[in-house]
Amino acid sequence: MKNKKSLDADKWRYWRAIAVERLGHKKASIRLFENLAKKRSYYGFLASNEVKQPAQLNKLQQEVDSFLYSSLSQTDEAKRAYEFYHLDRLNLARSEWNNLKSKTSHSQLVTLAQIAHDWGWNHQSILAFAKSRNIDDIDKRFPRYKLSKYQLESEQHEIPLSWAYAITRQESAFKVDAISSAGAKGLMQLTHNTAKHVYRKSKKFIHHRYSNSRQLLDPDTNIELGIAHLGELLKTFNGHLILATAAYNAGSHRVEQWLRNNSVSDPILWIEQIPYKETREYVKNVLTYQEIYSQLTESDDSFLSKTPYFPIPTSMQTNLNVGSR
């Protein structure tokens, strides 16, 4: 969402406001929180909670030139990319799309992003918006892909819809055929071992027999298994979404280890002290994205506003039977 310098500045502003408040300067801290709350960021959303204001998404729909849109859509590369994409020949589609991008000026990237969005090619739309640095068209940058499927699976496993979307946005940015260096596959980046484990435990919710990791590249199968895994993690950590999110990234065994040595009950402070930088930033991103999706889906299930009611346990004894990622 933000570059590192911006995030570091927001972090400093947030904790400064907290310090000012704890020194007894209530009015001064409120002013600091209110200024920070104008920003669409993790710390901006936290500041909104402090002053009991709705999180500000600052949405702005990007307008595109209709003539340029038509011209780019009619290029040979765009026509071939469109055909390959709708034939699910994604590598060939990407090759043509990248050729088109290489011939496109920076100022035309927003138009390419709009074209990809209109095709339903969410991943390429997200990438083009990011590269163009036009990041305020939130509706397109945070697509509600397969909404009915996500709703059904989230309801079955009793997890927030916005959380399922936030995890997907963070894991793959909706790249349906994503494959990581560790072998995690698909929208929600599941490994074969995790998928097998989840399938055994949640077979009644999975509509296709799972046996081969290639099946994880099927969006519906990946969504079913990924959301089932999220539901399992949320139960493992007694409904604590922050801990479950950390476990999705780092593994349940590591989160359990951190909790055994934990002396910090404040959830926001605990996040700042997560030993792994990757997991620390991962949790912040997911909570930020969840706030955005909570508003976009009108689901009123944001977790950031509930964090005061979910202290981090300072010790936790539980039998974890969650497959490592």
PDB file of C-alpha atoms in Angstrom:
ATOM      1  CA  MET A   1       0.000   0.000   0.000  1.00  0.00           C
ATOM      2  CA  LYS A   2       2.761   2.463   0.924  1.00  0.00           C
ATOM      3  CA  ASN A   3       6.478   2.686   0.351  1.00  0.00           C
ATOM      4  CA  LYS A   4       8.856   1.957   3.234  1.00  0.00           C
ATOM      5  CA  LYS A   5       9.664   5.601   4.020  1.00  0.00           C
ATOM      6  CA  SER A   6       5.971   6.476   4.212  1.00  0.00           C
ATOM      7  CA  LEU A   7       5.242   3.487   6.450  1.00  0.00           C
ATOM      8  CA  ASP A   8       8.142   4.335   8.746  1.00  0.00           C
ATOM      9  CA  ALA A   9       6.887   7.919   9.025  1.00  0.00           C
ATOM     10  CA  ASP A  10       3.354   6.723   9.810  1.00  0.00           C
ATOM     11  CA  LYS A  11       4.713   4.322  12.408  1.00  0.00           C
ATOM     12  CA  TRP A  12       6.664   7.097  14.112  1.00  0.00           C
ATOM     13  CA  ARG A  13       3.601   9.392  14.103  1.00  0.00           C
ATOM     14  CA  TYR A  14       1.357   6.697  15.577  1.00  0.00           C
ATOM     15  CA  TRP A  15       3.645   5.749  18.432  1.00  0.00           C
ATOM     16  CA  ARG A  16       4.416   9.400  19.132  1.00  0.00           C
ATOM     17  CA  ALA A  17       0.670  10.012  19.526  1.00  0.00           C
ATOM     18  CA  ILE A  18       0.437   7.012  21.863  1.00  0.00           C
ATOM     19  CA  ALA A  19       3.329   8.379  23.945  1.00  0.00           C
ATOM     20  CA  VAL A  20       1.780  11.860  24.111  1.00  0.00           C
ATOM     21  CA  GLU A  21      -1.513  10.339  25.260  1.00  0.00           C
ATOM     22  CA  ARG A  22       0.169   8.283  27.977  1.00  0.00           C
ATOM     23  CA  LEU A  23       1.956  11.378  29.221  1.00  0.00           C
ATOM     24  CA  GLY A  24      -1.495  12.811  29.899  1.00  0.00           C
ATOM     25  CA  HIS A  25      -1.746  15.230  26.961  1.00  0.00           C
ATOM     26  CA  LYS A  26      -5.109  14.024  25.699  1.00  0.00           C
ATOM     27  CA  LYS A  27      -5.998  16.933  23.416  1.00  0.00           C
ATOM     28  CA  ALA A  28      -2.582  16.952  21.775  1.00  0.00           C
ATOM     29  CA  SER A  29      -2.738  13.210  21.164  1.00  0.00           C
ATOM     30  CA  ILE A  30      -6.202  13.502  19.610  1.00  0.00           C
ATOM     31  CA  ARG A  31      -4.901  16.091  17.149  1.00  0.00           C
ATOM     32  CA  LEU A  32      -2.028  13.782  16.215  1.00  0.00           C
ATOM     33  CA  PHE A  33      -4.347  10.811  15.776  1.00  0.00           C
ATOM     34  CA  GLU A  34      -6.846  12.810  13.722  1.00  0.00           C
ATOM     35  CA  ASN A  35      -4.157  13.981  11.308  1.00  0.00           C
ATOM     36  CA  LEU A  36      -2.788  10.471  10.866  1.00  0.00           C
ATOM     37  CA  ALA A  37      -6.306   9.040  10.496  1.00  0.00           C
ATOM     38  CA  LYS A  38      -6.634  10.850   7.159  1.00  0.00           C
ATOM     39  CA  LYS A  39      -4.212   8.355   5.621  1.00  0.00           C
ATOM     40  CA  ARG A  40      -5.071   5.025   4.029  1.00  0.00           C
ATOM     41  CA  SER A  41      -2.483   2.914   5.790  1.00  0.00           C
ATOM     42  CA  TYR A  42      -2.078   0.454   8.631  1.00  0.00           C
ATOM     43  CA  TYR A  43      -1.176   3.189  11.102  1.00  0.00           C
ATOM     44  CA  GLY A  44      -3.769   5.532   9.640  1.00  0.00           C
ATOM     45  CA  PHE A  45      -6.435   2.914  10.311  1.00  0.00           C
ATOM     46  CA  LEU A  46      -5.112   2.360  13.844  1.00  0.00           C
ATOM     47  CA  ALA A  47      -5.287   6.112  14.433  1.00  0.00           C
ATOM     48  CA  SER A  48      -8.904   6.107  13.229  1.00  0.00           C
ATOM     49  CA  ASN A  49      -9.721   3.560  15.913  1.00  0.00           C
ATOM     50  CA  GLU A  50      -8.109   5.730  18.575  1.00  0.00           C
ATOM     51  CA  VAL A  51     -10.416   8.655  17.776  1.00  0.00           C
ATOM     52  CA  LYS A  52     -13.391   6.405  16.944  1.00  0.00           C
ATOM     53  CA  GLN A  53     -13.631   7.517  13.328  1.00  0.00           C
ATOM     54  CA  PRO A  54     -14.308   5.357  10.267  1.00  0.00           C
ATOM     55  CA  ALA A  55     -11.154   4.363   8.408  1.00  0.00           C
ATOM     56  CA  GLN A  56     -10.595   6.590   5.378  1.00  0.00           C
ATOM     57  CA  LEU A  57     -10.149   4.757   2.073  1.00  0.00           C
ATOM     58  CA  ASN A  58      -9.728   7.975   0.050  1.00  0.00           C
ATOM     59  CA  LYS A  59     -11.055   6.272  -3.066  1.00  0.00           C
ATOM     60  CA  LEU A  60     -10.676   7.920  -6.448  1.00  0.00           C
ATOM     61  CA  GLN A  61     -11.807   6.240  -9.636  1.00  0.00           C
ATOM     62  CA  GLN A  62      -9.266   6.726 -12.400  1.00  0.00           C
ATOM     63  CA  GLU A  63     -10.659   8.125 -15.636  1.00  0.00           C
ATOM     64  CA  VAL A  64      -9.226   6.776 -18.875  1.00  0.00           C
ATOM     65  CA  ASP A  65      -9.222   8.239 -22.351  1.00  0.00           C
ATOM     66  CA  SER A  66     -11.707   6.286 -24.471  1.00  0.00           C
ATOM     67  CA  PHE A  67      -9.679   6.757 -27.665  1.00  0.00           C
ATOM     68  CA  LEU A  68      -6.489   5.473 -26.023  1.00  0.00           C
ATOM     69  CA  TYR A  69      -8.439   2.585 -24.471  1.00  0.00           C
ATOM     70  CA  SER A  70      -9.749   1.574 -27.894  1.00  0.00           C
ATOM     71  CA  SER A  71      -6.344   1.978 -29.554  1.00  0.00           C
ATOM     72  CA  LEU A  72      -4.533  -0.186 -27.001  1.00  0.00           C
ATOM     73  CA  SER A  73      -7.296  -2.801 -27.031  1.00  0.00           C
ATOM     74  CA  GLN A  74      -7.000  -3.141 -30.803  1.00  0.00           C
ATOM     75  CA  THR A  75      -3.262  -3.782 -30.909  1.00  0.00           C
ATOM     76  CA  ASP A  76      -2.203  -7.233 -32.082  1.00  0.00           C
ATOM     77  CA  GLU A  77      -0.601  -7.925 -28.701  1.00  0.00           C
ATOM     78  CA  ALA A  78      -3.800  -7.050 -26.833  1.00  0.00           C
ATOM     79  CA  LYS A  79      -5.943  -9.173 -29.135  1.00  0.00           C
ATOM     80  CA  ARG A  80      -3.665 -12.182 -28.711  1.00  0.00           C
ATOM     81  CA  ALA A  81      -3.396 -11.647 -24.948  1.00  0.00           C
ATOM     82  CA  TYR A  82      -7.188 -11.507 -24.703  1.00  0.00           C
ATOM     83  CA  GLU A  83      -7.643 -14.752 -26.623  1.00  0.00           C
ATOM     84  CA  PHE A  84      -4.943 -16.610 -24.708  1.00  0.00           C
ATOM     85  CA  TYR A  85      -6.263 -15.333 -21.373  1.00  0.00           C
ATOM     86  CA  HIS A  86      -9.779 -16.554 -22.059  1.00  0.00           C
ATOM     87  CA  LEU A  87      -8.405 -19.905 -23.217  1.00  0.00           C
ATOM     88  CA  ASP A  88      -6.578 -20.200 -19.848  1.00  0.00           C
ATOM     89  CA  ARG A  89      -3.230 -20.235 -21.634  1.00  0.00           C
ATOM     90  CA  LEU A  90      -1.881 -17.788 -19.118  1.00  0.00           C
ATOM     91  CA  ASN A  91       1.834 -17.987 -19.889  1.00  0.00           C
ATOM     92  CA  LEU A  92       1.192 -17.076 -23.510  1.00  0.00           C
ATOM     93  CA  ALA A  93      -1.249 -14.368 -22.444  1.00  0.00           C
ATOM     94  CA  ARG A  94       1.367 -12.866 -20.118  1.00  0.00           C
ATOM     95  CA  SER A  95       3.985 -12.935 -22.858  1.00  0.00           C
ATOM     96  CA  GLU A  96       1.763 -10.926 -25.200  1.00  0.00           C
ATOM     97  CA  TRP A  97       0.697  -8.590 -22.398  1.00  0.00           C
ATOM     98  CA  ASN A  98       4.295  -7.914 -21.390  1.00  0.00           C
ATOM     99  CA  ASN A  99       5.154  -7.140 -25.003  1.00  0.00           C
ATOM    100  CA  LEU A 100       2.322  -4.630 -25.035  1.00  0.00           C
ATOM    101  CA  LYS A 101       3.467  -3.094 -21.737  1.00  0.00           C
ATOM    102  CA  SER A 102       7.003  -2.697 -23.057  1.00  0.00           C
ATOM    103  CA  LYS A 103       5.646  -0.482 -25.843  1.00  0.00           C
ATOM    104  CA  THR A 104       3.404   1.530 -23.538  1.00  0.00           C
ATOM    105  CA  SER A 105       4.424   4.793 -21.899  1.00  0.00           C
ATOM    106  CA  HIS A 106       4.180   5.241 -18.150  1.00  0.00           C
ATOM    107  CA  SER A 107       1.255   7.633 -18.557  1.00  0.00           C
ATOM    108  CA  GLN A 108      -0.704   4.924 -20.406  1.00  0.00           C
ATOM    109  CA  LEU A 109      -0.385   2.280 -17.690  1.00  0.00           C
ATOM    110  CA  VAL A 110      -3.661   3.270 -16.024  1.00  0.00           C
ATOM    111  CA  THR A 111      -5.450   2.567 -19.297  1.00  0.00           C
ATOM    112  CA  LEU A 112      -3.798  -0.854 -19.470  1.00  0.00           C
ATOM    113  CA  ALA A 113      -4.882  -1.459 -15.884  1.00  0.00           C
ATOM    114  CA  GLN A 114      -8.460  -0.631 -16.844  1.00  0.00           C
ATOM    115  CA  ILE A 115      -8.329  -2.973 -19.847  1.00  0.00           C
ATOM    116  CA  ALA A 116      -7.051  -5.861 -17.722  1.00  0.00           C
ATOM    117  CA  HIS A 117      -9.710  -5.129 -15.109  1.00  0.00           C
ATOM    118  CA  ASP A 118     -12.458  -5.195 -17.736  1.00  0.00           C
ATOM    119  CA  TRP A 119     -11.202  -8.571 -18.962  1.00  0.00           C
ATOM    120  CA  GLY A 120     -11.331  -9.909 -15.400  1.00  0.00           C
ATOM    121  CA  TRP A 121      -7.541 -10.269 -15.316  1.00  0.00           C
ATOM    122  CA  ASN A 122      -7.222  -8.992 -11.770  1.00  0.00           C
ATOM    123  CA  HIS A 123      -3.546  -9.717 -11.238  1.00  0.00           C
ATOM    124  CA  GLN A 124      -2.376  -7.766 -14.279  1.00  0.00           C
ATOM    125  CA  SER A 125      -4.705  -4.901 -13.410  1.00  0.00           C
ATOM    126  CA  ILE A 126      -3.254  -4.716  -9.888  1.00  0.00           C
ATOM    127  CA  LEU A 127       0.315  -4.776 -11.237  1.00  0.00           C
ATOM    128  CA  ALA A 128      -0.372  -2.047 -13.784  1.00  0.00           C
ATOM    129  CA  PHE A 129      -2.000   0.228 -11.208  1.00  0.00           C
ATOM    130  CA  ALA A 130       0.954  -0.270  -8.868  1.00  0.00           C
ATOM    131  CA  LYS A 131       3.509   0.461 -11.591  1.00  0.00           C
ATOM    132  CA  SER A 132       1.593   3.564 -12.670  1.00  0.00           C
ATOM    133  CA  ARG A 133       1.611   4.799  -9.050  1.00  0.00           C
ATOM    134  CA  ASN A 134      -2.084   5.573  -9.386  1.00  0.00           C
ATOM    135  CA  ILE A 135      -3.092   3.732  -6.252  1.00  0.00           C
ATOM    136  CA  ASP A 136      -6.365   5.402  -5.298  1.00  0.00           C
ATOM    137  CA  ASP A 137      -8.713   3.376  -7.509  1.00  0.00           C
ATOM    138  CA  ILE A 138      -9.403   1.036  -4.622  1.00  0.00           C
ATOM    139  CA  ASP A 139     -12.347  -0.774  -6.194  1.00  0.00           C
ATOM    140  CA  LYS A 140     -10.135  -2.065  -9.001  1.00  0.00           C
ATOM    141  CA  ARG A 141      -7.005  -2.631  -6.925  1.00  0.00           C
ATOM    142  CA  PHE A 142      -8.984  -4.761  -4.468  1.00  0.00           C
ATOM    143  CA  PRO A 143     -11.257  -6.898  -6.653  1.00  0.00           C
ATOM    144  CA  ARG A 144     -14.117  -8.985  -5.298  1.00  0.00           C
ATOM    145  CA  TYR A 145     -13.157 -12.003  -7.371  1.00  0.00           C
ATOM    146  CA  LYS A 146     -15.642 -14.913  -7.286  1.00  0.00           C
ATOM    147  CA  LEU A 147     -17.618 -13.116  -4.599  1.00  0.00           C
ATOM    148  CA  SER A 148     -20.326 -15.759  -4.204  1.00  0.00           C
ATOM    149  CA  LYS A 149     -17.686 -18.493  -3.819  1.00  0.00           C
ATOM    150  CA  TYR A 150     -15.750 -16.549  -1.208  1.00  0.00           C
ATOM    151  CA  GLN A 151     -18.984 -15.760   0.644  1.00  0.00           C
ATOM    152  CA  LEU A 152     -20.099 -19.401   0.669  1.00  0.00           C
ATOM    153  CA  GLU A 153     -16.776 -20.782   1.888  1.00  0.00           C
ATOM    154  CA  SER A 154     -16.302 -18.026   4.477  1.00  0.00           C
ATOM    155  CA  GLU A 155     -19.758 -18.684   5.915  1.00  0.00           C
ATOM    156  CA  GLN A 156     -19.187 -22.442   6.025  1.00  0.00           C
ATOM    157  CA  HIS A 157     -15.932 -22.040   7.935  1.00  0.00           C
ATOM    158  CA  GLU A 158     -17.151 -19.110  10.033  1.00  0.00           C
ATOM    159  CA  ILE A 159     -14.420 -16.668   9.104  1.00  0.00           C
ATOM    160  CA  PRO A 160     -14.690 -13.016   8.017  1.00  0.00           C
ATOM    161  CA  LEU A 161     -15.148 -12.659   4.264  1.00  0.00           C
ATOM    162  CA  SER A 162     -12.843  -9.642   4.280  1.00  0.00           C
ATOM    163  CA  TRP A 163     -10.076 -11.708   5.884  1.00  0.00           C
ATOM    164  CA  ALA A 164     -10.255 -14.383   3.181  1.00  0.00           C
ATOM    165  CA  TYR A 165      -9.958 -11.696   0.521  1.00  0.00           C
ATOM    166  CA  ALA A 166      -7.144  -9.923   2.389  1.00  0.00           C
ATOM    167  CA  ILE A 167      -5.102 -13.125   2.626  1.00  0.00           C
ATOM    168  CA  THR A 168      -5.581 -13.767  -1.102  1.00  0.00           C
ATOM    169  CA  ARG A 169      -4.623 -10.192  -1.974  1.00  0.00           C
ATOM    170  CA  GLN A 170      -1.455 -10.477   0.092  1.00  0.00           C
ATOM    171  CA  GLU A 171      -0.508 -13.998  -0.976  1.00  0.00           C
ATOM    172  CA  SER A 172      -0.907 -13.809  -4.754  1.00  0.00           C
ATOM    173  CA  ALA A 173      -2.604 -10.526  -5.685  1.00  0.00           C
ATOM    174  CA  PHE A 174      -5.165 -12.813  -7.375  1.00  0.00           C
ATOM    175  CA  LYS A 175      -2.673 -14.560  -9.640  1.00  0.00           C
ATOM    176  CA  VAL A 176      -4.510 -17.842 -10.093  1.00  0.00           C
ATOM    177  CA  ASP A 177      -1.453 -19.750 -11.342  1.00  0.00           C
ATOM    178  CA  ALA A 178       1.072 -18.314  -8.878  1.00  0.00           C
ATOM    179  CA  ILE A 179       3.807 -20.742  -7.803  1.00  0.00           C
ATOM    180  CA  SER A 180       6.304 -19.713  -5.130  1.00  0.00           C
ATOM    181  CA  SER A 181       9.917 -20.821  -4.783  1.00  0.00           C
ATOM    182  CA  ALA A 182       8.753 -23.019  -1.881  1.00  0.00           C
ATOM    183  CA  GLY A 183       6.169 -24.731  -4.070  1.00  0.00           C
ATOM    184  CA  ALA A 184       3.080 -22.960  -2.701  1.00  0.00           C
ATOM    185  CA  LYS A 185       0.461 -22.707  -5.422  1.00  0.00           C
ATOM    186  CA  GLY A 186      -2.545 -20.728  -6.507  1.00  0.00           C
ATOM    187  CA  LEU A 187      -4.609 -17.867  -5.193  1.00  0.00           C
ATOM    188  CA  MET A 188      -4.041 -18.566  -1.502  1.00  0.00           C
ATOM    189  CA  GLN A 189      -0.562 -20.076  -1.924  1.00  0.00           C
ATOM    190  CA  LEU A 190      -1.019 -23.517  -0.418  1.00  0.00           C
ATOM    191  CA  THR A 191       1.622 -26.215  -0.330  1.00  0.00           C
ATOM    192  CA  HIS A 192       0.707 -29.774  -1.225  1.00  0.00           C
ATOM    193  CA  ASN A 193       1.249 -30.955   2.363  1.00  0.00           C
ATOM    194  CA  THR A 194      -1.013 -28.270   3.791  1.00  0.00           C
ATOM    195  CA  ALA A 195      -3.662 -28.975   1.159  1.00  0.00           C
ATOM    196  CA  LYS A 196      -3.601 -32.724   1.923  1.00  0.00           C
ATOM    197  CA  HIS A 197      -3.924 -32.051   5.641  1.00  0.00           C
ATOM    198  CA  VAL A 198      -6.798 -29.604   5.185  1.00  0.00           C
ATOM    199  CA  TYR A 199      -8.578 -31.940   2.773  1.00  0.00           C
ATOM    200  CA  ARG A 200      -8.464 -34.802   5.282  1.00  0.00           C
ATOM    201  CA  LYS A 201      -9.896 -32.630   8.046  1.00  0.00           C
ATOM    202  CA  SER A 202     -12.461 -30.691   5.990  1.00  0.00           C
ATOM    203  CA  LYS A 203     -13.384 -33.201   3.291  1.00  0.00           C
ATOM    204  CA  LYS A 204     -17.116 -32.561   3.619  1.00  0.00           C
ATOM    205  CA  PHE A 205     -16.605 -28.929   2.557  1.00  0.00           C
ATOM    206  CA  ILE A 206     -14.337 -29.697  -0.415  1.00  0.00           C
ATOM    207  CA  HIS A 207     -16.288 -30.388  -3.583  1.00  0.00           C
ATOM    208  CA  HIS A 208     -13.494 -32.092  -5.518  1.00  0.00           C
ATOM    209  CA  ARG A 209     -11.324 -34.969  -4.376  1.00  0.00           C
ATOM    210  CA  TYR A 210      -7.846 -33.600  -3.716  1.00  0.00           C
ATOM    211  CA  SER A 211      -4.784 -35.670  -4.594  1.00  0.00           C
ATOM    212  CA  ASN A 212      -2.443 -33.663  -6.829  1.00  0.00           C
ATOM    213  CA  SER A 213      -0.837 -30.270  -6.268  1.00  0.00           C
ATOM    214  CA  ARG A 214      -1.785 -29.228  -9.805  1.00  0.00           C
ATOM    215  CA  GLN A 215      -5.350 -29.020  -8.519  1.00  0.00           C
ATOM    216  CA  LEU A 216      -4.293 -26.012  -6.450  1.00  0.00           C
ATOM    217  CA  LEU A 217      -4.153 -24.018  -9.686  1.00  0.00           C
ATOM    218  CA  ASP A 218      -7.909 -24.454 -10.023  1.00  0.00           C
ATOM    219  CA  PRO A 219      -9.368 -21.310  -8.383  1.00  0.00           C
ATOM    220  CA  ASP A 220     -12.398 -22.980  -6.792  1.00  0.00           C
ATOM    221  CA  THR A 221     -10.345 -25.814  -5.295  1.00  0.00           C
ATOM    222  CA  ASN A 222      -7.757 -23.373  -3.990  1.00  0.00           C
ATOM    223  CA  ILE A 223     -10.404 -21.136  -2.428  1.00  0.00           C
ATOM    224  CA  GLU A 224     -12.103 -24.115  -0.758  1.00  0.00           C
ATOM    225  CA  LEU A 225      -8.870 -25.460   0.717  1.00  0.00           C
ATOM    226  CA  GLY A 226      -7.429 -22.045   1.572  1.00  0.00           C
ATOM    227  CA  ILE A 227     -10.502 -20.841   3.442  1.00  0.00           C
ATOM    228  CA  ALA A 228     -10.835 -24.204   5.194  1.00  0.00           C
ATOM    229  CA  HIS A 229      -7.236 -23.740   6.347  1.00  0.00           C
ATOM    230  CA  LEU A 230      -8.030 -20.245   7.617  1.00  0.00           C
ATOM    231  CA  GLY A 231     -11.028 -21.601   9.516  1.00  0.00           C
ATOM    232  CA  GLU A 232      -8.861 -24.260  11.103  1.00  0.00           C
ATOM    233  CA  LEU A 233      -6.240 -21.707  12.157  1.00  0.00           C
ATOM    234  CA  LEU A 234      -8.861 -19.378  13.612  1.00  0.00           C
ATOM    235  CA  LYS A 235     -10.194 -22.224  15.764  1.00  0.00           C
ATOM    236  CA  THR A 236      -6.676 -23.227  16.788  1.00  0.00           C
ATOM    237  CA  PHE A 237      -6.023 -19.715  18.070  1.00  0.00           C
ATOM    238  CA  ASN A 238      -9.416 -19.275  19.734  1.00  0.00           C
ATOM    239  CA  GLY A 239     -10.765 -16.747  17.259  1.00  0.00           C
ATOM    240  CA  HIS A 240      -7.694 -14.505  17.425  1.00  0.00           C
ATOM    241  CA  LEU A 241      -7.323 -13.287  13.859  1.00  0.00           C
ATOM    242  CA  ILE A 242      -3.901 -11.693  14.403  1.00  0.00           C
ATOM    243  CA  LEU A 243      -2.407 -14.960  15.626  1.00  0.00           C
ATOM    244  CA  ALA A 244      -4.109 -16.954  12.870  1.00  0.00           C
ATOM    245  CA  THR A 245      -2.776 -14.530  10.258  1.00  0.00           C
ATOM    246  CA  ALA A 246       0.751 -14.831  11.614  1.00  0.00           C
ATOM    247  CA  ALA A 247       0.377 -18.622  11.566  1.00  0.00           C
ATOM    248  CA  TYR A 248      -0.756 -18.634   7.930  1.00  0.00           C
ATOM    249  CA  ASN A 249       2.550 -17.005   7.047  1.00  0.00           C
ATOM    250  CA  ALA A 250       5.025 -18.449   9.541  1.00  0.00           C
ATOM    251  CA  GLY A 251       3.345 -21.685  10.619  1.00  0.00           C
ATOM    252  CA  SER A 252       1.381 -22.485  13.766  1.00  0.00           C
ATOM    253  CA  HIS A 253       4.358 -24.055  15.505  1.00  0.00           C
ATOM    254  CA  ARG A 254       6.333 -20.812  15.300  1.00  0.00           C
ATOM    255  CA  VAL A 255       3.459 -18.704  16.611  1.00  0.00           C
ATOM    256  CA  GLU A 256       3.005 -21.145  19.487  1.00  0.00           C
ATOM    257  CA  GLN A 257       6.723 -20.841  20.240  1.00  0.00           C
ATOM    258  CA  TRP A 258       6.515 -17.039  20.267  1.00  0.00           C
ATOM    259  CA  LEU A 259       3.536 -17.167  22.620  1.00  0.00           C
ATOM    260  CA  ARG A 260       5.326 -19.429  25.073  1.00  0.00           C
ATOM    261  CA  ASN A 261       7.967 -16.739  25.489  1.00  0.00           C
ATOM    262  CA  ASN A 262       5.555 -13.817  25.224  1.00  0.00           C
ATOM    263  CA  SER A 263       5.122 -11.146  27.895  1.00  0.00           C
ATOM    264  CA  VAL A 264       3.234  -8.560  25.784  1.00  0.00           C
ATOM    265  CA  SER A 265      -0.563  -8.623  25.882  1.00  0.00           C
ATOM    266  CA  ASP A 266      -1.185  -5.514  23.753  1.00  0.00           C
ATOM    267  CA  PRO A 267      -1.928  -6.872  20.246  1.00  0.00           C
ATOM    268  CA  ILE A 268      -0.558  -3.871  18.332  1.00  0.00           C
ATOM    269  CA  LEU A 269       2.659  -3.866  20.331  1.00  0.00           C
ATOM    270  CA  TRP A 270       2.932  -7.649  19.902  1.00  0.00           C
ATOM    271  CA  ILE A 271       2.781  -7.245  16.128  1.00  0.00           C
ATOM    272  CA  GLU A 272       5.685  -4.780  16.295  1.00  0.00           C
ATOM    273  CA  GLN A 273       7.716  -7.410  18.145  1.00  0.00           C
ATOM    274  CA  ILE A 274       7.075 -10.406  15.889  1.00  0.00           C
ATOM    275  CA  PRO A 275      10.577 -11.883  15.471  1.00  0.00           C
ATOM    276  CA  TYR A 276      10.320 -12.411  11.704  1.00  0.00           C
ATOM    277  CA  LYS A 277      10.269  -9.194   9.699  1.00  0.00           C
ATOM    278  CA  GLU A 278       8.431 -10.935   6.847  1.00  0.00           C
ATOM    279  CA  THR A 279       5.648 -12.081   9.175  1.00  0.00           C
ATOM    280  CA  ARG A 280       5.528  -8.714  10.940  1.00  0.00           C
ATOM    281  CA  GLU A 281       4.935  -6.874   7.654  1.00  0.00           C
ATOM    282  CA  TYR A 282       2.641  -9.643   6.426  1.00  0.00           C
ATOM    283  CA  VAL A 283       0.305  -9.249   9.408  1.00  0.00           C
ATOM    284  CA  LYS A 284       0.216  -5.465   9.020  1.00  0.00           C
ATOM    285  CA  ASN A 285      -0.593  -5.772   5.319  1.00  0.00           C
ATOM    286  CA  VAL A 286      -3.342  -8.327   5.863  1.00  0.00           C
ATOM    287  CA  LEU A 287      -4.984  -6.244   8.598  1.00  0.00           C
ATOM    288  CA  THR A 288      -4.819  -3.199   6.320  1.00  0.00           C
ATOM    289  CA  TYR A 289      -6.313  -5.098   3.404  1.00  0.00           C
ATOM    290  CA  GLN A 290      -8.964  -6.584   5.665  1.00  0.00           C
ATOM    291  CA  GLU A 291     -10.077  -3.109   6.699  1.00  0.00           C
ATOM    292  CA  ILE A 292     -10.348  -2.134   3.034  1.00  0.00           C
ATOM    293  CA  TYR A 293     -12.293  -5.256   2.104  1.00  0.00           C
ATOM    294  CA  SER A 294     -14.532  -4.861   5.125  1.00  0.00           C
ATOM    295  CA  GLN A 295     -15.723  -1.578   3.658  1.00  0.00           C
ATOM    296  CA  LEU A 296     -15.801  -2.713   0.026  1.00  0.00           C
ATOM    297  CA  THR A 297     -17.908  -5.779   0.841  1.00  0.00           C
ATOM    298  CA  GLU A 298     -19.988  -3.894   3.427  1.00  0.00           C
ATOM    299  CA  SER A 299     -19.401  -6.819   5.771  1.00  0.00           C
ATOM    300  CA  ASP A 300     -18.590  -4.838   8.932  1.00  0.00           C
ATOM    301  CA  ASP A 301     -16.068  -7.452  10.051  1.00  0.00           C
ATOM    302  CA  SER A 302     -12.896  -5.396  10.418  1.00  0.00           C
ATOM    303  CA  PHE A 303     -10.598  -6.822  13.076  1.00  0.00           C
ATOM    304  CA  LEU A 304      -8.497  -3.703  13.659  1.00  0.00           C
ATOM    305  CA  SER A 305     -11.381  -2.016  15.461  1.00  0.00           C
ATOM    306  CA  LYS A 306     -11.743  -5.082  17.705  1.00  0.00           C
ATOM    307  CA  THR A 307      -8.092  -5.470  18.716  1.00  0.00           C
ATOM    308  CA  PRO A 308      -8.575  -3.978  22.224  1.00  0.00           C
ATOM    309  CA  TYR A 309     -10.855  -6.936  22.984  1.00  0.00           C
ATOM    310  CA  PHE A 310      -8.311  -9.516  21.817  1.00  0.00           C
ATOM    311  CA  PRO A 311      -5.230  -9.338  24.048  1.00  0.00           C
ATOM    312  CA  ILE A 312      -2.339 -11.603  23.150  1.00  0.00           C
ATOM    313  CA  PRO A 313      -1.996 -14.502  25.598  1.00  0.00           C
ATOM    314  CA  THR A 314       1.263 -14.517  27.481  1.00  0.00           C
ATOM    315  CA  SER A 315       1.272 -18.309  27.495  1.00  0.00           C
ATOM    316  CA  MET A 316      -0.614 -20.833  25.424  1.00  0.00           C
ATOM    317  CA  GLN A 317      -0.847 -24.589  25.725  1.00  0.00           C
ATOM    318  CA  THR A 318      -2.556 -26.171  22.753  1.00  0.00           C
ATOM    319  CA  ASN A 319      -2.188 -29.252  20.644  1.00  0.00           C
ATOM    320  CA  LEU A 320      -1.411 -27.910  17.191  1.00  0.00           C
ATOM    321  CA  ASN A 321      -2.162 -30.247  14.364  1.00  0.00           C
ATOM    322  CA  VAL A 322      -1.822 -27.724  11.582  1.00  0.00           C
ATOM    323  CA  GLY A 323       0.242 -28.605   8.529  1.00  0.00           C
ATOM    324  CA  SER A 324       3.240 -26.357   8.025  1.00  0.00           C
ATOM    325  CA  ARG A 325       3.229 -24.088   5.024  1.00  0.00           C
TER     326      ARG A 325
END
